[in-house]
Coordinates of C-alpha atoms in Angstrom, one line a residue:
X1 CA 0.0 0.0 0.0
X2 CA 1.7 3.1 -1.3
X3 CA 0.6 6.7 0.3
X4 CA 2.2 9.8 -0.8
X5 CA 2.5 12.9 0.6
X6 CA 3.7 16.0 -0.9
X7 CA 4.2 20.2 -0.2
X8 CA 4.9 19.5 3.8
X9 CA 6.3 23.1 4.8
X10 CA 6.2 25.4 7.7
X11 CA 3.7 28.1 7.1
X12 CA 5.7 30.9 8.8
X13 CA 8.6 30.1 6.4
X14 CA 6.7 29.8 3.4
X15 CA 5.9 33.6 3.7
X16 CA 9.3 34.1 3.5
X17 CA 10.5 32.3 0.6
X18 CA 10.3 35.4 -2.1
X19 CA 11.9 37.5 -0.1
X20 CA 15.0 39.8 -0.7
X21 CA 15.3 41.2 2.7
X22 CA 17.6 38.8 5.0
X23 CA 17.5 41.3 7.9
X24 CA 13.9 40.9 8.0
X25 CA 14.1 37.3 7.6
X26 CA 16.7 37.2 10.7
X27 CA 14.9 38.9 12.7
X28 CA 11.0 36.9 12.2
X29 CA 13.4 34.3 12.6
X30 CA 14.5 35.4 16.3
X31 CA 10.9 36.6 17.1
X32 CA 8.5 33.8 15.8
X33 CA 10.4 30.5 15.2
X34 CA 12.5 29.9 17.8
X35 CA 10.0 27.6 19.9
X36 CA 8.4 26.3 16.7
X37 CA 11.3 24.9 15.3
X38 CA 13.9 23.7 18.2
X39 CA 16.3 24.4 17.2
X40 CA 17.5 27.9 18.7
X41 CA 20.9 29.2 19.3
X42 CA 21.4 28.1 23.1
X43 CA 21.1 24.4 21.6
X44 CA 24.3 24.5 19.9
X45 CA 26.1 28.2 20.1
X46 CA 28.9 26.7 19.0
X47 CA 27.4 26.1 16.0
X48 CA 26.2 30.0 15.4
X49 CA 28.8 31.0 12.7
X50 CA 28.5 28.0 10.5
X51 CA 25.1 29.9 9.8
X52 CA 25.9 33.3 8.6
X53 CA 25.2 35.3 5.3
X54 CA 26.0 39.1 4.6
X55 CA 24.4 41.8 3.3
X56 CA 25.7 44.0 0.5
X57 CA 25.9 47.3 0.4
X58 CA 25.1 49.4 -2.4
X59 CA 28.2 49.9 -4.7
X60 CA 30.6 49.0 -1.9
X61 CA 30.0 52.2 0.1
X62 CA 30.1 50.8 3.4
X63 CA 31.8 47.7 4.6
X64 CA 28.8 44.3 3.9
X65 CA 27.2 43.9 7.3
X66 CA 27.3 40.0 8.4
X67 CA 24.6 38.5 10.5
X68 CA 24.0 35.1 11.9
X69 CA 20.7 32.7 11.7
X70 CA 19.5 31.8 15.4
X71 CA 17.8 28.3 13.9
X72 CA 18.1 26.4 11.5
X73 CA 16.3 28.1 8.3
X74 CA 14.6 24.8 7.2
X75 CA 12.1 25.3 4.0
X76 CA 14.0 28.4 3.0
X77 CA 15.2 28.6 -0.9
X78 CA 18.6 29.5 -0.2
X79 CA 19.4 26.2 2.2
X80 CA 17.9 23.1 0.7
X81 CA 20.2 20.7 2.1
X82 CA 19.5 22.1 5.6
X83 CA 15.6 21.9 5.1
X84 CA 16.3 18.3 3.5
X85 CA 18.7 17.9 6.9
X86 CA 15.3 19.4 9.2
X87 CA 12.4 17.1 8.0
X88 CA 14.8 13.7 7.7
X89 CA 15.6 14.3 11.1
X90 CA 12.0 14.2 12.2
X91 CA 11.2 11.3 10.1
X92 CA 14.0 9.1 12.0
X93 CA 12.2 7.7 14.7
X94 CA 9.3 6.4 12.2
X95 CA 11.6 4.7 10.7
X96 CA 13.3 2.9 13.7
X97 CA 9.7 1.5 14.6
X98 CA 9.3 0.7 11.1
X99 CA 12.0 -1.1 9.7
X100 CA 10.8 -2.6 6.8
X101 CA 8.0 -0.2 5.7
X102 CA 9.5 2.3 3.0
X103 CA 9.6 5.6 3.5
X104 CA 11.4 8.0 0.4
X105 CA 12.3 11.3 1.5
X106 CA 13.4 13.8 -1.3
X107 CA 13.2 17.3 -0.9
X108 CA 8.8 18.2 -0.5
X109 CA 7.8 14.7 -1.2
X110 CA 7.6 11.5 1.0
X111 CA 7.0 8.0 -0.9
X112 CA 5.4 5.6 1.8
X113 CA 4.8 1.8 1.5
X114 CA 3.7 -0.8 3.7
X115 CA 3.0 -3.9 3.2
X116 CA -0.6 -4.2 3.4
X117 CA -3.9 -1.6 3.6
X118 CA -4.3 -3.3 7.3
X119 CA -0.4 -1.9 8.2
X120 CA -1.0 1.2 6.5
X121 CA -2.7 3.3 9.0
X122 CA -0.4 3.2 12.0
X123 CA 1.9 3.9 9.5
X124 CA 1.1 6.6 7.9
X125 CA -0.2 8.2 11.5
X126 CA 2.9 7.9 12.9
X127 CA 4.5 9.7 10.1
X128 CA 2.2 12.5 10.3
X129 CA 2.7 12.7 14.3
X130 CA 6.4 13.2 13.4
X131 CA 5.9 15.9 11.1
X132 CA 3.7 17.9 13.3
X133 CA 6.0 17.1 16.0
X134 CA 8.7 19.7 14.1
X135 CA 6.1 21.8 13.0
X136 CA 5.7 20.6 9.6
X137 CA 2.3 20.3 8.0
X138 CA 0.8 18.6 5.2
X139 CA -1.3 19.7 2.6
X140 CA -4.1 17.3 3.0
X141 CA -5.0 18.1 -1.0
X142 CA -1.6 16.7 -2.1
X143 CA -1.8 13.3 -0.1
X144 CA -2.4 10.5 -2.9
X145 CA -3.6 7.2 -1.4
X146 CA -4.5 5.4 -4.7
X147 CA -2.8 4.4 -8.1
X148 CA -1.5 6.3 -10.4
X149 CA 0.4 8.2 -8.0
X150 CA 2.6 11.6 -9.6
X151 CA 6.2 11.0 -7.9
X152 CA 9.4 13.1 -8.8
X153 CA 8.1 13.2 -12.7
X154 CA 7.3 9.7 -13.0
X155 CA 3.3 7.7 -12.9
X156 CA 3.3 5.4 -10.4
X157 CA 1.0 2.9 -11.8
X158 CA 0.2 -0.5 -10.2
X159 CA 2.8 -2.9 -12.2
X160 CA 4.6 -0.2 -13.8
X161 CA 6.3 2.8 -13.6
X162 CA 5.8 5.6 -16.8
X163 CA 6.9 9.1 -17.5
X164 CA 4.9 12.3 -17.4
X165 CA 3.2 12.3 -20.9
X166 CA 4.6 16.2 -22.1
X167 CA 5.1 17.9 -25.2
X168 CA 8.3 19.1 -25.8
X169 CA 8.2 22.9 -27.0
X170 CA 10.4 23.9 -30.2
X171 CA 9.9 27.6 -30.1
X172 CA 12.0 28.7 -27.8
X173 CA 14.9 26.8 -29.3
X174 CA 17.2 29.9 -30.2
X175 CA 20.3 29.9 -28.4
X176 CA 23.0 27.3 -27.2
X177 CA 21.6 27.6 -23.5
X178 CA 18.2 26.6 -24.7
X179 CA 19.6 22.9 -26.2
X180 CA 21.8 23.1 -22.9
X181 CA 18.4 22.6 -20.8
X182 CA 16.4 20.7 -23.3
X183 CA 19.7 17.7 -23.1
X184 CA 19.5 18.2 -19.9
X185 CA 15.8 17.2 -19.2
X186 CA 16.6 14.1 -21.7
X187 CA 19.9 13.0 -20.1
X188 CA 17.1 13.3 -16.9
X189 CA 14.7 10.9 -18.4
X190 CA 16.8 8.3 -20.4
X191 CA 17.1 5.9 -17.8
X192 CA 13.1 5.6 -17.5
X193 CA 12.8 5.5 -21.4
X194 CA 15.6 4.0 -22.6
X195 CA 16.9 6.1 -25.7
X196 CA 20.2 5.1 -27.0
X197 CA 23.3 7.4 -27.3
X198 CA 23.2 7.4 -30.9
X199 CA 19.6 8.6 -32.0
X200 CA 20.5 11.9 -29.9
X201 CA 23.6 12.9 -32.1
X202 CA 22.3 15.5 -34.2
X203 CA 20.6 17.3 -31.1
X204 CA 24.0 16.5 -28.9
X205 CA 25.3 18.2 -32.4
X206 CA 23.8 21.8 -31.8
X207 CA 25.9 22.1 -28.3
X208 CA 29.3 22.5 -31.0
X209 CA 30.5 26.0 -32.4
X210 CA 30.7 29.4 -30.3
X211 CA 30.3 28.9 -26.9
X212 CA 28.5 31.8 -25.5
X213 CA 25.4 30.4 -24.0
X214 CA 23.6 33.0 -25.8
X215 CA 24.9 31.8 -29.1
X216 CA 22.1 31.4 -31.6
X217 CA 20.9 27.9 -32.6
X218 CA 18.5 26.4 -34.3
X219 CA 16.7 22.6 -34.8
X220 CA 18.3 21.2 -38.1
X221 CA 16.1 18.6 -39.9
X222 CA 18.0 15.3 -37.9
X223 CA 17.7 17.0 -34.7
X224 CA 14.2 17.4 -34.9
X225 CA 13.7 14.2 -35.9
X226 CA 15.4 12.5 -32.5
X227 CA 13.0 15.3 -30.7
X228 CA 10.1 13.5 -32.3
X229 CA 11.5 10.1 -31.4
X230 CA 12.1 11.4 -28.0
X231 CA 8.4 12.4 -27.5
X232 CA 7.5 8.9 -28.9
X233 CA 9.8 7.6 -25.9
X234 CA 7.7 9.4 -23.6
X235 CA 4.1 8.2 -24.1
X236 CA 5.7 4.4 -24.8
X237 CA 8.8 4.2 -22.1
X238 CA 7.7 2.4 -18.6
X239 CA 10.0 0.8 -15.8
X240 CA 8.6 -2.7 -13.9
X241 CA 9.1 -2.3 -10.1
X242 CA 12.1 -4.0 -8.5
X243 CA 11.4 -7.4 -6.7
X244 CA 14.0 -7.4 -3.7
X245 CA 13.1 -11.2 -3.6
X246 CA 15.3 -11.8 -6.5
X247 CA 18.6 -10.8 -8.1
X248 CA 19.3 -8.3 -11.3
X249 CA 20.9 -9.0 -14.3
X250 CA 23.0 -6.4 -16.2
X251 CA 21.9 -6.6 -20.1
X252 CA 23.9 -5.1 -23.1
X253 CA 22.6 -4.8 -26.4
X254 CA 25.5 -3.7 -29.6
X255 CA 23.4 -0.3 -30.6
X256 CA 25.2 1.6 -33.6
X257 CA 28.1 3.9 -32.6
X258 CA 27.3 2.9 -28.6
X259 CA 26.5 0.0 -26.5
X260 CA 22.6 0.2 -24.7
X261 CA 22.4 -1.8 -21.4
X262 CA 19.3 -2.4 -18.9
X263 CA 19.2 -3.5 -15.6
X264 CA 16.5 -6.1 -15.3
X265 CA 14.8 -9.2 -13.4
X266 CA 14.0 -11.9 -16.2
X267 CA 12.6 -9.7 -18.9
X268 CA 11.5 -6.9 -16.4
X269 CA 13.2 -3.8 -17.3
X270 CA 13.9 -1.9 -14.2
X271 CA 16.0 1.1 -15.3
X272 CA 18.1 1.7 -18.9
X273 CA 21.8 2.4 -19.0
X274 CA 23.9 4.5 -21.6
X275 CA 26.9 6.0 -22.1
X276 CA 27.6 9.8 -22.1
X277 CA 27.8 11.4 -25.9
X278 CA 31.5 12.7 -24.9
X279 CA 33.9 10.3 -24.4
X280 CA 37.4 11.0 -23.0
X281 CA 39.4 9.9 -25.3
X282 CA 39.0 10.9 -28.9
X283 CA 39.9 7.2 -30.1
X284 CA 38.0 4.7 -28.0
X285 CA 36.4 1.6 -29.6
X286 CA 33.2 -0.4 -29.2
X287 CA 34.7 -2.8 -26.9
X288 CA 36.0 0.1 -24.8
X289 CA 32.2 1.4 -24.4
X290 CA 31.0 -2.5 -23.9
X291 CA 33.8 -2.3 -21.0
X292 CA 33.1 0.9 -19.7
X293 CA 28.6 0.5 -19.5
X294 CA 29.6 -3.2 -17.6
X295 CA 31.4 -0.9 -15.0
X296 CA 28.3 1.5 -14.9
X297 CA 26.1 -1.0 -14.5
X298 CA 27.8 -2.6 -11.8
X299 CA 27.9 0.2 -9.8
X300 CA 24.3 1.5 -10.6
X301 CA 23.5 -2.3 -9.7
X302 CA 24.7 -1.9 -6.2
X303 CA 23.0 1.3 -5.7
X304 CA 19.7 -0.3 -6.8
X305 CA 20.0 -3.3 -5.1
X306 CA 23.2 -3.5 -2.3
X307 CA 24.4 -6.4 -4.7
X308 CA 26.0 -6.8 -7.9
X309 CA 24.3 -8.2 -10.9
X310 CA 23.8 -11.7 -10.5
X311 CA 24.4 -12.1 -14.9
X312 CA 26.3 -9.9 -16.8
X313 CA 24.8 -11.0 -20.6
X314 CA 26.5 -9.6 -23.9
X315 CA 26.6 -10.4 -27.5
X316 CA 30.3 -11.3 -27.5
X317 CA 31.8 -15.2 -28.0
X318 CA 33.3 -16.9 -25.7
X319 CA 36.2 -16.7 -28.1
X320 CA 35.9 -12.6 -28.0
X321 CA 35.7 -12.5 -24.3
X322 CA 38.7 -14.3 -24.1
X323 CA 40.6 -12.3 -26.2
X324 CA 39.8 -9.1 -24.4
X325 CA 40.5 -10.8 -21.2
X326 CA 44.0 -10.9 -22.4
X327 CA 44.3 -8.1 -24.6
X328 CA 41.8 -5.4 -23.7
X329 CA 43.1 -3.3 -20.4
X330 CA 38.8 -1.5 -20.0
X331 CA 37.6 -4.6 -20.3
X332 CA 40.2 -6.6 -17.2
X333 CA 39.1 -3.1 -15.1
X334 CA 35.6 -3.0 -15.7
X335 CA 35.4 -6.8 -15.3
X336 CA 38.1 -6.7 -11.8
X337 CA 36.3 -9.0 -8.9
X338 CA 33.2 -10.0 -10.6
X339 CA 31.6 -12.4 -8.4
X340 CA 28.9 -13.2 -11.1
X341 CA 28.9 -15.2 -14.2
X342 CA 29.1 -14.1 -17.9
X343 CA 26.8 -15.0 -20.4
X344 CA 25.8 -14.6 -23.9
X345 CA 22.5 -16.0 -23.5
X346 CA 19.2 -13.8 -23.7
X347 CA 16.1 -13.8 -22.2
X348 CA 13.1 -14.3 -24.6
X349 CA 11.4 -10.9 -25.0
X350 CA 10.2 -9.1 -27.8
X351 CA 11.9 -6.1 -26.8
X352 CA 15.0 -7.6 -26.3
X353 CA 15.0 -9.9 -29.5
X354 CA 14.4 -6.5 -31.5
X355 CA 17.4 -4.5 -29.8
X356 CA 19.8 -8.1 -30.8
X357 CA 18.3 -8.1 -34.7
X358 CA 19.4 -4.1 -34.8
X359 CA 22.8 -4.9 -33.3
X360 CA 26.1 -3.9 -34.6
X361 CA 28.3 -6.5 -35.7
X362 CA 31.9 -5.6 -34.8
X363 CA 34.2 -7.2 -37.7
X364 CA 37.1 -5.6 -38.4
X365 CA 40.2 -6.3 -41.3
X366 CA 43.1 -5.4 -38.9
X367 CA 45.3 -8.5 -38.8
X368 CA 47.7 -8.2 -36.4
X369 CA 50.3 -10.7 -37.5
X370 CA 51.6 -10.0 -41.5
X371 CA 49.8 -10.5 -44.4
X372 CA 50.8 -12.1 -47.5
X373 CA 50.4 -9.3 -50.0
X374 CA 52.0 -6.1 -50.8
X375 CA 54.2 -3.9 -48.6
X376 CA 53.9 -0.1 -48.2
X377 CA 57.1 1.6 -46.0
X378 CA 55.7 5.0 -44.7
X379 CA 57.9 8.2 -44.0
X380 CA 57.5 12.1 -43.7
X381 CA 59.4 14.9 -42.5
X382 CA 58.5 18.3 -42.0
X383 CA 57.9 19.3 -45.8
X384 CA 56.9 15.9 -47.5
X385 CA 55.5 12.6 -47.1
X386 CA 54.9 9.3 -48.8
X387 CA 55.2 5.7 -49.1
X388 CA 57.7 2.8 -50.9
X389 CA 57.0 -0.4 -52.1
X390 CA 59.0 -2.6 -54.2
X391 CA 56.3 -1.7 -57.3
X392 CA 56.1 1.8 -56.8
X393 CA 56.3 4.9 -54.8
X394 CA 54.9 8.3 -54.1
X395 CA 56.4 11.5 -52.2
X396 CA 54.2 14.3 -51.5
X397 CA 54.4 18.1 -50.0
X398 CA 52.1 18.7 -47.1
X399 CA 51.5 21.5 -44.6
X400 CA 50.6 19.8 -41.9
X401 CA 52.3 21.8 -38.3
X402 CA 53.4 18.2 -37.5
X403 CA 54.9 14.7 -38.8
X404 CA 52.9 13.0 -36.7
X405 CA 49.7 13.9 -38.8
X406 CA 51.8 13.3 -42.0
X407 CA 52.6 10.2 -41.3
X408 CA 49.1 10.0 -40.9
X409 CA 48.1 11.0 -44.3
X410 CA 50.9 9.3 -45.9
X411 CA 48.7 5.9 -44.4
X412 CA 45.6 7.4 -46.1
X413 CA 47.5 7.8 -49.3
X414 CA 49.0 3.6 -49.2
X415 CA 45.1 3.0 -48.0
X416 CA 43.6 4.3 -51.0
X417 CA 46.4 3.6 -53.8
X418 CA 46.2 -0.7 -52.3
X419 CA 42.6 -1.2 -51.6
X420 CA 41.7 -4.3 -53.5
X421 CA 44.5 -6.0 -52.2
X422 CA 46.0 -7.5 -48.7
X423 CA 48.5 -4.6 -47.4
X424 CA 51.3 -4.3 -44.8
X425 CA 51.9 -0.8 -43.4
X426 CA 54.9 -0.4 -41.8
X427 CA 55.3 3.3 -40.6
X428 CA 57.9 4.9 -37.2
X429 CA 55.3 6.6 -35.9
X430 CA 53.8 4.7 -33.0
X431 CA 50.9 7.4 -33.1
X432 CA 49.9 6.7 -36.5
X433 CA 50.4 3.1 -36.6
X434 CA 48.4 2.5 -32.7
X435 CA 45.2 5.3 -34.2
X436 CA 44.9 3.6 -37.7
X437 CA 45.2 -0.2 -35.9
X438 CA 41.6 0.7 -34.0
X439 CA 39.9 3.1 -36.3
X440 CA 37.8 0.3 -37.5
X441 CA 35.8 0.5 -34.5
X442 CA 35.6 4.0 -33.2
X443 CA 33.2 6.2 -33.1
X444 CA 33.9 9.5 -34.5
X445 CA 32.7 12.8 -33.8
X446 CA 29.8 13.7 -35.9
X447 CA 31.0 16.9 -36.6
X448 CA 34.9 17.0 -37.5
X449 CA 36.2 20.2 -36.0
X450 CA 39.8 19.7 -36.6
X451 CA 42.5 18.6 -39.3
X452 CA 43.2 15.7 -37.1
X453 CA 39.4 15.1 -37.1
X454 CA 39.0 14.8 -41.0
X455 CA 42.4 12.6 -41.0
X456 CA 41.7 9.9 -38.9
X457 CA 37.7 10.0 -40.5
X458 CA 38.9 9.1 -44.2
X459 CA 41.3 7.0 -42.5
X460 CA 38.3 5.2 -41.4
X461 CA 36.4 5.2 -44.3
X462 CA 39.4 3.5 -46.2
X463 CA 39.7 0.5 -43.3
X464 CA 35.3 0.1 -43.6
X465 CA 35.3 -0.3 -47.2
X466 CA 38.1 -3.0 -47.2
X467 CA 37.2 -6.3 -48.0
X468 CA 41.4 -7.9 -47.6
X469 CA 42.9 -7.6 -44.6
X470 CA 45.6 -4.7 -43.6
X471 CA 48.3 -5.2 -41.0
X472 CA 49.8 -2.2 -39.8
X473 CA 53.1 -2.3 -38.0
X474 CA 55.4 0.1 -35.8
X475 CA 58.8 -0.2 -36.4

């Protein structure tokens, strides 16, 4: 039985809360809450200068005058984590004589649930008592005792959990703040509607070029697009609730450019997971991000639950995790002290079965031994670059500020000249060699910025459209 309550608040402190007159504040404090709250200055005067604030004076003609609160301002604007601090301390004793009864606290809104409707009552009594007990009241037109319940943006309903249904405004979409708070509010609700990194890159897209936050913007063609998919997330997205009778599994899906994970029961969805759409590292590959959403669904596991997730299930072979067990140094990190098993088994789900059939399937024609075919010696200085093999050779000018990125284009150049046939690459440049050896499966930015940028994206255009493999070696 769920009951929630919401807009619990002082009434002599919600007065207060527009105004822009602390001494007037300080001194209704002293006059008319001391007794309410309890919390005066005799309690703790040691305490008295942790809770000070100044006033300033106009244009610095005088020095600021400082003053000090004589309680606790609980349910002011300017001091949530002490009115968060206030209520939870009244709420402690309800929930020492009721251990196993939930009882969510966050900011103005209390989540409880008991049990049964039979347990309810004392419950939610007692919980009232305490409130009153610190002079907090409850607006008895914002208690909700039956489903669907309105909670923190969310529709409790009574075997699911939904969204909010909204309408996302496109008016107002002028400047690089707006797309600031409108990714914002997304990257808010992805975990409830599970929208993968990569059908948000156009609108991620309108955050590059000037950076004044009044910069003008506007919605390109693609970005409104992923707006319109993420309204259709919305009114279709739900959550199951979490069943602390059994364990979680961690689920990862191969989405295009980033991996998509949920945290589930069986086929019970209990929150989406997804990577950021910045990445720190401009060269990271797929199997990076599969390594890096197993560590953030470990974690987010134990936050959920206390425990980690009994199942960690992937689309990788055996043969592929073994490889990255030896070779890949995210994937040994991410995977450090797993108590759980891995498997590459799903559940049967619709959902799921979908999300595997849209799958990126990582292939690659990096060999990393030799090839038998023709090879292509790479060298550049600061004026020229090229390649030599024992058919033919090229030498090229280039203004590139340095060697590093001509030995970069001089890989291009072999690339294109030898692409119908297996190739070596054998260049000095540990840079160029270790870049061009993963391009294959990066994901780069949408929108190349820099020469670098454009480089290493022909660079991986060349290694796609390859059929015969390519070894590329530093010597």
């Amino acid at each position: 039985m769920l009951a929630l309550f919401r807009g619990y608040k002082n009434k002599e402190l919600e007065k207060l809360e527009t105004t822009q007159q602390p001494v007037f504040v300080y001194s209704f404090l002293r006059r008319h809450l001391a007794p309410n709250v309890g919390l005066d200055e005799t309690e703790r005067p040691q305490d008295k200068a942790k809770f000070a604030f100044t006033v300033p004076t106009y244009n610095h003609q005088q020095p600021v005058e400082r003053y000090q609160w004589t309680d606790l301002p609980q349910g002011m604007i300017n001091s949530p984590t002490l009115c968060q601090e206030f209520v939870a301390r009244a709420l402690t004793p309800v929930r020492h004589l009721f251990p196993q009864f939930i009882l969510y606290h966050y900011m103005d809104d209390l989540l409880l649930a008991a049990p049964n409707r039979e347990q309810k009552a004392p419950f939610y009594h007692k919980v009232l008592e305490a409130l009153k007990a610190f002079g907090l009241q409850v607006a008895p037109e914002k208690i909700q005792e039956e489903f669907p319940y309105s909670y923190l943006g969310s529709t409790l309903e009574s075997t699911q959990i939904r969204p909010q249904k909204i309408q996302i405004r496109r008016d107002h979409l002028k400047t690089l703040n707006d797309f600031q708070k409108l990714l914002g509010d997304i990257n808010w609700l992805r975990p409830s509607i599970g929208i993968p990194t990569y059908r948000l890159r156009h609108l991620f897209g309108t955050l590059e070029g000037d950076r004044a936050l009044n910069g003008p913007r506007q919605l390109s063609p693609q970005a409104a697009k992923e707006l319109s998919y993420v309204e259709q997330r919305i009114s279709q997205g739900f959550l199951s609730y979490l069943n602390p009778q059994k364990s979680v599994q961690l689920i990862l899906f191969q989405t295009p450019h980033s991996p998509t994970g949920v945290i589930s029961q069986d086929v019970a969805i209990l929150e989406w997971l997804s990577l950021s759409n910045q990445t720190n590292k401009k060269l990271q590959t797929y199997i990076d991000k599969i390594a890096l959403l197993i560590a953030k669904g470990r974690t987010r596991g134990l936050q959920l639950t206390g425990q980690e997730p009994q199942e960690i299930t992937t689309q990788l072979t055996n043969a592929q995790v073994s490889k990255d067990f030896q070779f890949n140094e995210e994937w040994q990190l991410a995977l450090a002290d797993y108590p759980g098993r891995l498997s590459n088994h799903y559940p049967h789900s619709k959902l799921f079965d979908f999300l595997r059939q849209t799958s990126v399937v990582i292939t690659n024609v990096i060999s990393h031994t030799p090839v038998s075919g023709i090879t292509a010696f790479i060298d550049a200085n600061k004026t020229s670059e090229g390649y030599w093999t024992d058919r033919q050779y090229k030498v090229l000018p280039h203004s590139f500020s340095s060697v590093q990125l001509a030995e970069l284009w001089a890989i291009t150049l072999a690339l294109q000249e030898f692409n119908t046939v297996p190739l070596n690459i054998v260049s000095d440049s540990r840079y160029a060699t270790l870049s061009c050896s993963i391009l294959p499966d990066v994901d780069l930015p949408l929108f190349s910025r820099s020469s670098i940028d454009k480089l290493f994206l022909r660079a991986q255009q060349l290694l796609l459209q390859r059929h015969d493999p390519v070894c590329i070696c530093h010597v």
